[in-house]
Amino acid sequence: MRTAGLDLAPFRALRYATGRVAGLADVTSPPYDVVVRPDGQRALETADPHNIVRLILPPSPDRAAATLTAWRRAGVLVTEDLPALYVYEQRASGTVVQRGLIGALRLTPPAERTVLPHEDVMPDVVAERAALLRATATNFEPLLLSYRGHADDAAAALVERTAASAPDTSLTTDDGMAHRLWRVTDPAGQSAATRALAAHRALIADGHHRWATCLRLRDEHGARPPWDRTLVLLVDTARYPLRVQAIHRVLPGLAPADALGRVTGAFRVRQVTGPLDAALRFLDGTPGTAFLLAGAGTFHLLDRPDRALLDRTVPGGRPDAWRRLDATVLHATLLDAVWRVPDRPGGIAYLHDAAAAVTQAERLGGTAVLLRPVREDTVLALAEQGVTMPRKSTSFGPKPATGLVMRSLADEED
């Protein structure tokens, strides 16, 4: 029976078989859009011949499907025998930073307002992800969704009770993050948790393109099972607040001198002394709209935009909180009006790590635009109003590791 809120269901997970790979840390990966290409992707591919990056960032969808079939036939990936929900924990420096529940969530159309997006999406990325999902019929990585539970929430109680026992899976990835995973196969516990979640709606913290992809495939299949659900990690942020970080831009076709020359008069421009950490601290301490430009070995702070320029370039009819966002001003004013950089593959690259963005800009002779994170309460307030931010405005985390738990739609169709 359909519920008015979140509808999470257990599923039979597709997982790496014990003993068939050197170690889970060698075959997992960050989410596809966090992997720095080409260097980070190459490092993952060489870490183990069965690294999940070969499935989430393949040369083509057909190659991913063929690789997936080969790994399943070889017993590298196997389907578990019982439907389960999964408690997932991430620790840094011995401290629990996140716990949540992984399951198959019913896909709901935007009009239901059950799952709230907060960012726009890029059509070409959705098309790319849709082609991969059609070819493989597999959810390789869970979306990260947040909700605020109640004090006596049965879902949270299940998470905490389960996490007090020994985990089924434990590993530490190269970034120092420790990951632990528990299977919950008890039908009574599953039912209690799913009933509790039915009282909530969720914010898409990470995975807007994958959510849009799954909605597209759901519609293509007439909302029939198993295409009516997707793999998610639900985190109760009343207990485990997410961290919000910025996503930076690299403009490979815009030389730093050209970028600075064109912006003169539109913003106040000041050179900032490095290194990168010091320059970012200067950016963080700057009030109002501000960006840090990096390239050619220098850092420049842009702030105090021309008010008439903002009035002319930033669309009206939106809340003031949206019009003041750094990402809004960046795209509407700088990228579109001043620099005229097209937001398409090859025009703009999106990187989650500031140092990687600077390194890539230096290598390509382009410009990196470094941003500050948006406050979580601003993100949520806009999402609740049905207002989406410019794409790639935020990076919520920590993000779940890709490859620990997958969902094969083909298994559910059998």
GROMACS .gro file of C-alpha atoms in nm:
model
  414
    1MET     CA    1   0.000   0.000   0.000
    2ARG     CA    2   0.133   0.344  -0.087
    3THR     CA    3   0.201   0.590   0.194
    4ALA     CA    4   0.185   0.969   0.206
    5GLY     CA    5   0.549   0.994   0.314
    6LEU     CA    6   0.869   0.804   0.255
    7ASP     CA    7   0.814   0.444   0.146
    8LEU     CA    8   1.133   0.247   0.210
    9ALA     CA    9   1.146  -0.126   0.137
   10PRO     CA   10   1.402  -0.403   0.200
   11PHE     CA   11   1.568  -0.559  -0.105
   12ARG     CA   12   1.809  -0.837  -0.198
   13ALA     CA   13   2.138  -0.656  -0.239
   14LEU     CA   14   2.401  -0.718  -0.502
   15ARG     CA   15   2.739  -0.722  -0.326
   16TYR     CA   16   3.102  -0.812  -0.374
   17ALA     CA   17   3.162  -1.175  -0.277
   18THR     CA   18   3.389  -1.238   0.020
   19GLY     CA   19   3.724  -1.369  -0.092
   20ARG     CA   20   3.680  -1.280  -0.461
   21VAL     CA   21   3.852  -0.940  -0.433
   22ALA     CA   22   4.162  -0.834  -0.243
   23GLY     CA   23   3.959  -0.610  -0.012
   24LEU     CA   24   3.648  -0.396  -0.020
   25ALA     CA   25   3.852  -0.080   0.023
   26ASP     CA   26   4.018  -0.161  -0.311
   27VAL     CA   27   3.692  -0.198  -0.504
   28THR     CA   28   3.484   0.087  -0.363
   29SER     CA   29   3.482   0.441  -0.497
   30PRO     CA   30   3.345   0.787  -0.424
   31PRO     CA   31   3.022   0.872  -0.610
   32TYR     CA   32   3.068   0.907  -0.986
   33ASP     CA   33   3.054   1.289  -0.983
   34VAL     CA   34   3.315   1.320  -0.708
   35VAL     CA   35   3.579   1.112  -0.886
   36VAL     CA   36   3.841   1.349  -1.027
   37ARG     CA   37   3.892   1.266  -1.393
   38PRO     CA   38   4.116   1.146  -1.539
   39ASP     CA   39   4.372   1.104  -1.258
   40GLY     CA   40   4.138   0.990  -0.981
   41GLN     CA   41   3.953   0.753  -1.211
   42ARG     CA   42   4.279   0.600  -1.332
   43ALA     CA   43   4.397   0.548  -0.972
   44LEU     CA   44   4.075   0.363  -0.886
   45GLU     CA   45   4.091   0.148  -1.198
   46THR     CA   46   4.445   0.040  -1.114
   47ALA     CA   47   4.369  -0.022  -0.744
   48ASP     CA   48   4.184  -0.343  -0.837
   49PRO     CA   49   4.059  -0.484  -1.171
   50HIS     CA   50   3.711  -0.510  -1.017
   51ASN     CA   51   3.684  -0.155  -0.882
   52ILE     CA   52   3.328  -0.025  -0.908
   53VAL     CA   53   3.448   0.281  -1.101
   54ARG     CA   54   3.458   0.058  -1.411
   55LEU     CA   55   3.078   0.031  -1.381
   56ILE     CA   56   2.987   0.387  -1.280
   57LEU     CA   57   3.228   0.564  -1.521
   58PRO     CA   58   3.263   0.320  -1.812
   59PRO     CA   59   3.376   0.395  -2.167
   60SER     CA   60   3.017   0.325  -2.272
   61PRO     CA   61   2.693   0.192  -2.119
   62ASP     CA   62   2.729  -0.129  -2.319
   63ARG     CA   63   3.077  -0.184  -2.177
   64ALA     CA   64   2.940  -0.141  -1.825
   65ALA     CA   65   2.665  -0.395  -1.894
   66ALA     CA   66   2.915  -0.646  -2.034
   67THR     CA   67   3.150  -0.595  -1.738
   68LEU     CA   68   2.865  -0.635  -1.490
   69THR     CA   69   2.752  -0.959  -1.658
   70ALA     CA   70   3.108  -1.095  -1.657
   71TRP     CA   71   3.162  -1.016  -1.290
   72ARG     CA   72   2.833  -1.178  -1.193
   73ARG     CA   73   2.907  -1.492  -1.393
   74ALA     CA   74   3.252  -1.513  -1.232
   75GLY     CA   75   3.100  -1.484  -0.885
   76VAL     CA   76   3.269  -1.153  -0.809
   77LEU     CA   77   2.927  -0.997  -0.749
   78VAL     CA   78   2.652  -1.203  -0.587
   79THR     CA   79   2.293  -1.143  -0.480
   80GLU     CA   80   2.216  -1.193  -0.114
   81ASP     CA   81   1.958  -1.452  -0.018
   82LEU     CA   82   1.722  -1.242   0.198
   83PRO     CA   83   1.564  -0.899   0.153
   84ALA     CA   84   1.726  -0.658   0.395
   85LEU     CA   85   1.760  -0.301   0.505
   86TYR     CA   86   2.115  -0.192   0.583
   87VAL     CA   87   2.243   0.021   0.868
   88TYR     CA   88   2.544   0.215   0.745
   89GLU     CA   89   2.794   0.404   0.959
   90GLN     CA   90   3.087   0.630   0.876
   91ARG     CA   91   3.356   0.727   1.129
   92ALA     CA   92   3.640   0.978   1.107
   93SER     CA   93   3.917   0.982   1.369
   94GLY     CA   94   3.719   0.730   1.571
   95THR     CA   95   3.412   0.953   1.592
   96VAL     CA   96   3.077   0.858   1.439
   97VAL     CA   97   2.995   1.125   1.183
   98GLN     CA   98   2.700   0.960   1.017
   99ARG     CA   99   2.459   0.670   1.054
  100GLY     CA  100   2.165   0.594   0.834
  101LEU     CA  101   1.944   0.334   0.673
  102ILE     CA  102   1.988   0.199   0.320
  103GLY     CA  103   1.687   0.063   0.134
  104ALA     CA  104   1.480   0.081  -0.185
  105LEU     CA  105   1.274   0.402  -0.180
  106ARG     CA  106   0.958   0.449  -0.382
  107LEU     CA  107   1.010   0.714  -0.649
  108THR     CA  108   0.760   0.996  -0.609
  109PRO     CA  109   0.675   1.262  -0.867
  110PRO     CA  110   0.769   1.621  -0.779
  111ALA     CA  111   0.406   1.718  -0.722
  112GLU     CA  112   0.386   1.487  -0.419
  113ARG     CA  113   0.657   1.692  -0.239
  114THR     CA  114   0.775   1.378  -0.057
  115VAL     CA  115   1.135   1.405  -0.179
  116LEU     CA  116   1.253   1.763  -0.212
  117PRO     CA  117   1.526   1.856  -0.460
  118HIS     CA  118   1.724   2.172  -0.390
  119GLU     CA  119   1.929   2.201  -0.712
  120ASP     CA  120   1.867   2.216  -1.083
  121VAL     CA  121   2.010   1.938  -1.300
  122MET     CA  122   2.201   1.929  -1.628
  123PRO     CA  123   2.005   1.748  -1.903
  124ASP     CA  124   2.315   1.595  -2.060
  125VAL     CA  125   2.420   1.437  -1.730
  126VAL     CA  126   2.071   1.295  -1.675
  127ALA     CA  127   2.079   1.151  -2.029
  128GLU     CA  128   2.421   0.995  -1.962
  129ARG     CA  129   2.310   0.839  -1.632
  130ALA     CA  130   1.984   0.720  -1.791
  131ALA     CA  131   2.174   0.540  -2.066
  132LEU     CA  132   2.385   0.364  -1.802
  133LEU     CA  133   2.081   0.262  -1.598
  134ARG     CA  134   1.899   0.131  -1.905
  135ALA     CA  135   2.199  -0.078  -2.006
  136THR     CA  136   2.278  -0.223  -1.663
  137ALA     CA  137   1.940  -0.220  -1.483
  138THR     CA  138   2.134  -0.164  -1.161
  139ASN     CA  139   2.144   0.106  -0.893
  140PHE     CA  140   2.518   0.111  -0.826
  141GLU     CA  141   2.525   0.386  -0.562
  142PRO     CA  142   2.274   0.507  -0.305
  143LEU     CA  143   2.146   0.861  -0.316
  144LEU     CA  144   2.202   1.055   0.008
  145LEU     CA  145   1.872   1.182   0.151
  146SER     CA  146   1.819   1.363   0.481
  147TYR     CA  147   1.516   1.391   0.708
  148ARG     CA  148   1.453   1.504   1.066
  149GLY     CA  149   1.326   1.225   1.287
  150HIS     CA  150   1.131   1.237   1.613
  151ALA     CA  151   1.270   1.160   1.958
  152ASP     CA  152   1.093   0.823   1.965
  153ASP     CA  153   1.145   0.745   1.596
  154ALA     CA  154   1.144   0.366   1.539
  155ALA     CA  155   1.375   0.399   1.238
  156ALA     CA  156   1.637   0.578   1.446
  157ALA     CA  157   1.593   0.323   1.725
  158LEU     CA  158   1.658   0.041   1.477
  159VAL     CA  159   1.971   0.215   1.351
  160GLU     CA  160   2.115   0.269   1.699
  161ARG     CA  161   2.019  -0.076   1.828
  162THR     CA  162   2.173  -0.247   1.527
  163ALA     CA  163   2.491  -0.039   1.542
  164ALA     CA  164   2.553  -0.162   1.897
  165SER     CA  165   2.625  -0.510   1.759
  166ALA     CA  166   2.919  -0.640   1.557
  167PRO     CA  167   2.904  -0.522   1.192
  168ASP     CA  168   2.871  -0.758   0.897
  169THR     CA  169   3.120  -0.549   0.699
  170SER     CA  170   3.399  -0.317   0.810
  171LEU     CA  171   3.664  -0.132   0.609
  172THR     CA  172   3.866   0.189   0.596
  173THR     CA  173   3.909   0.379   0.271
  174ASP     CA  174   4.213   0.577   0.158
  175ASP     CA  175   4.068   0.902   0.290
  176GLY     CA  176   4.080   0.761   0.644
  177MET     CA  177   3.702   0.717   0.668
  178ALA     CA  178   3.596   0.396   0.847
  179HIS     CA  179   3.281   0.231   0.709
  180ARG     CA  180   3.065  -0.027   0.888
  181LEU     CA  181   2.758  -0.206   0.755
  182TRP     CA  182   2.490  -0.425   0.917
  183ARG     CA  183   2.217  -0.634   0.750
  184VAL     CA  184   1.867  -0.605   0.899
  185THR     CA  185   1.664  -0.906   0.788
  186ASP     CA  186   1.415  -0.920   1.078
  187PRO     CA  187   1.070  -0.848   0.925
  188ALA     CA  188   0.939  -0.692   1.247
  189GLY     CA  189   1.230  -0.447   1.265
  190GLN     CA  190   1.197  -0.365   0.898
  191SER     CA  191   0.826  -0.297   0.930
  192ALA     CA  192   0.865  -0.074   1.235
  193ALA     CA  193   1.127   0.135   1.060
  194THR     CA  194   0.930   0.171   0.736
  195ARG     CA  195   0.616   0.271   0.928
  196ALA     CA  196   0.810   0.541   1.111
  197LEU     CA  197   0.962   0.677   0.789
  198ALA     CA  198   0.617   0.705   0.631
  199ALA     CA  199   0.560   1.010   0.853
  200HIS     CA  200   0.849   1.199   0.695
  201ARG     CA  201   0.961   1.361   0.375
  202ALA     CA  202   1.325   1.401   0.275
  203LEU     CA  203   1.567   1.645   0.118
  204ILE     CA  204   1.796   1.524  -0.160
  205ALA     CA  205   2.135   1.596  -0.007
  206ASP     CA  206   2.334   1.430  -0.284
  207GLY     CA  207   2.215   1.265  -0.605
  208HIS     CA  208   1.991   1.510  -0.792
  209HIS     CA  209   2.096   1.378  -1.132
  210ARG     CA  210   2.048   1.017  -1.025
  211TRP     CA  211   1.704   1.100  -0.881
  212ALA     CA  212   1.603   1.272  -1.207
  213THR     CA  213   1.741   0.974  -1.398
  214CYS     CA  214   1.538   0.727  -1.196
  215LEU     CA  215   1.223   0.934  -1.239
  216ARG     CA  216   1.279   0.928  -1.616
  217LEU     CA  217   1.323   0.550  -1.620
  218ARG     CA  218   1.023   0.509  -1.387
  219ASP     CA  219   0.807   0.696  -1.638
  220GLU     CA  220   0.949   0.495  -1.929
  221HIS     CA  221   0.839   0.175  -1.752
  222GLY     CA  222   0.497   0.305  -1.654
  223ALA     CA  223   0.588   0.325  -1.283
  224ARG     CA  224   0.594  -0.056  -1.267
  225PRO     CA  225   0.814  -0.247  -1.020
  226PRO     CA  226   1.108  -0.264  -0.989
  227TRP     CA  227   1.155   0.065  -1.176
  228ASP     CA  228   0.935   0.247  -0.926
  229ARG     CA  229   1.208   0.244  -0.658
  230THR     CA  230   1.573   0.342  -0.625
  231LEU     CA  231   1.857   0.287  -0.381
  232VAL     CA  232   1.896   0.549  -0.106
  233LEU     CA  233   2.071   0.618   0.221
  234LEU     CA  234   1.836   0.799   0.461
  235VAL     CA  235   2.008   0.998   0.737
  236ASP     CA  236   1.827   1.151   1.033
  237THR     CA  237   1.996   1.491   1.058
  238ALA     CA  238   1.842   1.556   1.399
  239ARG     CA  239   2.095   1.299   1.521
  240TYR     CA  240   2.366   1.319   1.254
  241PRO     CA  241   2.385   1.664   1.092
  242LEU     CA  242   2.534   1.659   0.745
  243ARG     CA  243   2.833   1.867   0.648
  244VAL     CA  244   2.777   2.117   0.367
  245GLN     CA  245   3.067   2.204   0.139
  246ALA     CA  246   3.101   2.401  -0.181
  247ILE     CA  247   3.143   2.267  -0.533
  248HIS     CA  248   3.400   2.462  -0.732
  249ARG     CA  249   3.415   2.545  -1.102
  250VAL     CA  250   3.703   2.509  -1.347
  251LEU     CA  251   3.681   2.708  -1.670
  252PRO     CA  252   3.940   2.549  -1.900
  253GLY     CA  253   3.880   2.788  -2.188
  254LEU     CA  254   3.906   3.109  -1.985
  255ALA     CA  255   4.263   3.224  -1.912
  256PRO     CA  256   4.309   3.399  -1.574
  257ALA     CA  257   4.422   3.726  -1.734
  258ASP     CA  258   4.113   3.728  -1.956
  259ALA     CA  259   3.885   3.646  -1.662
  260LEU     CA  260   4.026   3.933  -1.456
  261GLY     CA  261   4.024   4.175  -1.748
  262ARG     CA  262   3.658   4.120  -1.827
  263VAL     CA  263   3.544   4.150  -1.465
  264THR     CA  264   3.704   4.490  -1.406
  265GLY     CA  265   3.432   4.736  -1.311
  266ALA     CA  266   3.177   4.464  -1.249
  267PHE     CA  267   3.332   4.350  -0.918
  268ARG     CA  268   3.597   4.477  -0.683
  269VAL     CA  269   3.912   4.274  -0.755
  270ARG     CA  270   4.194   4.222  -0.505
  271GLN     CA  271   4.495   3.992  -0.521
  272VAL     CA  272   4.514   3.758  -0.222
  273THR     CA  273   4.832   3.606  -0.082
  274GLY     CA  274   4.850   3.225  -0.084
  275PRO     CA  275   4.883   2.942  -0.007
  276LEU     CA  276   4.540   2.804  -0.094
  277ASP     CA  277   4.428   2.749   0.267
  278ALA     CA  278   4.506   3.110   0.357
  279ALA     CA  279   4.329   3.240   0.047
  280LEU     CA  280   4.020   3.032   0.126
  281ARG     CA  281   4.013   3.167   0.481
  282PHE     CA  282   4.016   3.518   0.336
  283LEU     CA  283   3.722   3.422   0.113
  284ASP     CA  284   3.531   3.275   0.409
  285GLY     CA  285   3.575   3.597   0.607
  286THR     CA  286   3.445   3.822   0.329
  287PRO     CA  287   3.086   3.947   0.377
  288GLY     CA  288   2.835   3.947   0.095
  289THR     CA  289   2.881   3.798  -0.249
  290ALA     CA  290   3.240   3.684  -0.306
  291PHE     CA  291   3.447   3.441  -0.514
  292LEU     CA  292   3.811   3.338  -0.523
  293LEU     CA  293   3.970   3.311  -0.868
  294ALA     CA  294   4.278   3.090  -0.902
  295GLY     CA  295   4.509   3.037  -1.195
  296ALA     CA  296   4.855   3.116  -1.326
  297GLY     CA  297   4.990   3.082  -0.973
  298THR     CA  298   4.781   3.365  -0.824
  299PHE     CA  299   4.461   3.416  -0.623
  300HIS     CA  300   4.220   3.706  -0.667
  301LEU     CA  301   3.913   3.789  -0.457
  302LEU     CA  302   3.603   3.918  -0.632
  303ASP     CA  303   3.344   4.092  -0.415
  304ARG     CA  304   3.116   4.401  -0.404
  305PRO     CA  305   2.945   4.337  -0.738
  306ASP     CA  306   2.796   4.633  -0.922
  307ARG     CA  307   2.435   4.666  -0.804
  308ALA     CA  308   2.301   4.774  -1.142
  309LEU     CA  309   2.469   4.473  -1.304
  310LEU     CA  310   2.305   4.238  -1.053
  311ASP     CA  311   1.965   4.396  -1.108
  312ARG     CA  312   2.007   4.352  -1.482
  313THR     CA  313   2.138   3.992  -1.482
  314VAL     CA  314   1.994   3.807  -1.182
  315PRO     CA  315   1.637   3.688  -1.256
  316GLY     CA  316   1.357   3.837  -1.051
  317GLY     CA  317   1.051   3.661  -0.916
  318ARG     CA  318   1.256   3.449  -0.677
  319PRO     CA  319   1.313   3.482  -0.300
  320ASP     CA  320   1.587   3.724  -0.194
  321ALA     CA  321   1.775   3.431  -0.037
  322TRP     CA  322   1.800   3.273  -0.383
  323ARG     CA  323   1.899   3.598  -0.558
  324ARG     CA  324   2.181   3.652  -0.306
  325LEU     CA  325   2.333   3.305  -0.341
  326ASP     CA  326   2.693   3.308  -0.461
  327ALA     CA  327   2.606   3.034  -0.710
  328THR     CA  328   2.316   3.239  -0.848
  329VAL     CA  329   2.536   3.543  -0.904
  330LEU     CA  330   2.816   3.327  -1.045
  331HIS     CA  331   2.596   3.168  -1.312
  332ALA     CA  332   2.360   3.455  -1.393
  333THR     CA  333   2.610   3.741  -1.377
  334LEU     CA  334   2.966   3.616  -1.420
  335LEU     CA  335   2.933   3.305  -1.637
  336ASP     CA  336   2.637   3.412  -1.850
  337ALA     CA  337   2.668   3.791  -1.878
  338VAL     CA  338   3.032   3.884  -1.813
  339TRP     CA  339   3.241   3.586  -1.922
  340ARG     CA  340   2.984   3.424  -2.155
  341VAL     CA  341   3.102   3.074  -2.068
  342PRO     CA  342   2.851   2.807  -2.179
  343ASP     CA  343   2.744   2.565  -1.908
  344ARG     CA  344   2.807   2.247  -2.102
  345PRO     CA  345   3.066   1.968  -2.104
  346GLY     CA  346   3.401   2.121  -2.191
  347GLY     CA  347   3.291   2.467  -2.086
  348ILE     CA  348   3.272   2.414  -1.712
  349ALA     CA  349   3.405   2.136  -1.491
  350TYR     CA  350   3.266   2.085  -1.140
  351LEU     CA  351   3.506   1.968  -0.869
  352HIS     CA  352   3.437   1.906  -0.501
  353ASP     CA  353   3.797   1.958  -0.387
  354ALA     CA  354   3.945   2.309  -0.401
  355ALA     CA  355   4.304   2.190  -0.439
  356ALA     CA  356   4.205   1.959  -0.726
  357ALA     CA  357   4.022   2.247  -0.894
  358VAL     CA  358   4.328   2.472  -0.873
  359THR     CA  359   4.557   2.195  -0.998
  360GLN     CA  360   4.331   2.125  -1.296
  361ALA     CA  361   4.301   2.494  -1.384
  362GLU     CA  362   4.679   2.535  -1.371
  363ARG     CA  363   4.733   2.232  -1.593
  364LEU     CA  364   4.480   2.347  -1.853
  365GLY     CA  365   4.575   2.714  -1.845
  366GLY     CA  366   4.224   2.801  -1.729
  367THR     CA  367   4.061   2.962  -1.428
  368ALA     CA  368   3.926   2.801  -1.111
  369VAL     CA  369   3.635   2.974  -0.937
  370LEU     CA  370   3.628   2.872  -0.570
  371LEU     CA  371   3.306   2.912  -0.372
  372ARG     CA  372   3.192   2.904  -0.011
  373PRO     CA  373   2.942   2.649   0.122
  374VAL     CA  374   2.574   2.741   0.156
  375ARG     CA  375   2.415   2.712   0.501
  376GLU     CA  376   2.198   2.399   0.539
  377ASP     CA  377   1.903   2.600   0.673
  378THR     CA  378   1.910   2.815   0.357
  379VAL     CA  379   1.908   2.504   0.138
  380LEU     CA  380   1.615   2.352   0.328
  381ALA     CA  381   1.413   2.676   0.340
  382LEU     CA  382   1.439   2.720  -0.038
  383ALA     CA  383   1.358   2.352  -0.104
  384GLU     CA  384   1.046   2.374   0.111
  385GLN     CA  385   0.933   2.671  -0.100
  386GLY     CA  386   0.984   2.463  -0.413
  387VAL     CA  387   1.276   2.683  -0.523
  388THR     CA  388   1.578   2.504  -0.666
  389MET     CA  389   1.930   2.643  -0.649
  390PRO     CA  390   2.168   2.655  -0.946
  391ARG     CA  391   2.304   2.310  -1.022
  392LYS     CA  392   2.607   2.195  -0.826
  393SER     CA  393   2.556   2.462  -0.559
  394THR     CA  394   2.625   2.238  -0.261
  395SER     CA  395   2.805   1.921  -0.160
  396PHE     CA  396   2.650   1.744   0.137
  397GLY     CA  397   2.850   1.478   0.313
  398PRO     CA  398   2.998   1.256   0.412
  399LYS     CA  399   2.890   1.073   0.101
  400PRO     CA  400   2.831   0.695   0.111
  401ALA     CA  401   3.098   0.480  -0.048
  402THR     CA  402   2.996   0.338  -0.384
  403GLY     CA  403   3.015  -0.040  -0.419
  404LEU     CA  404   2.924  -0.159  -0.070
  405VAL     CA  405   2.557  -0.220  -0.150
  406MET     CA  406   2.398  -0.228  -0.497
  407ARG     CA  407   2.046  -0.304  -0.619
  408SER     CA  408   1.989  -0.514  -0.931
  409LEU     CA  409   1.657  -0.437  -1.091
  410ALA     CA  410   1.702  -0.743  -1.312
  411ASP     CA  411   1.702  -0.965  -1.000
  412GLU     CA  412   1.371  -0.816  -0.890
  413GLU     CA  413   1.216  -0.870  -1.234
  414ASP     CA  414   1.304  -1.243  -1.224
   0.00000   0.00000   0.00000
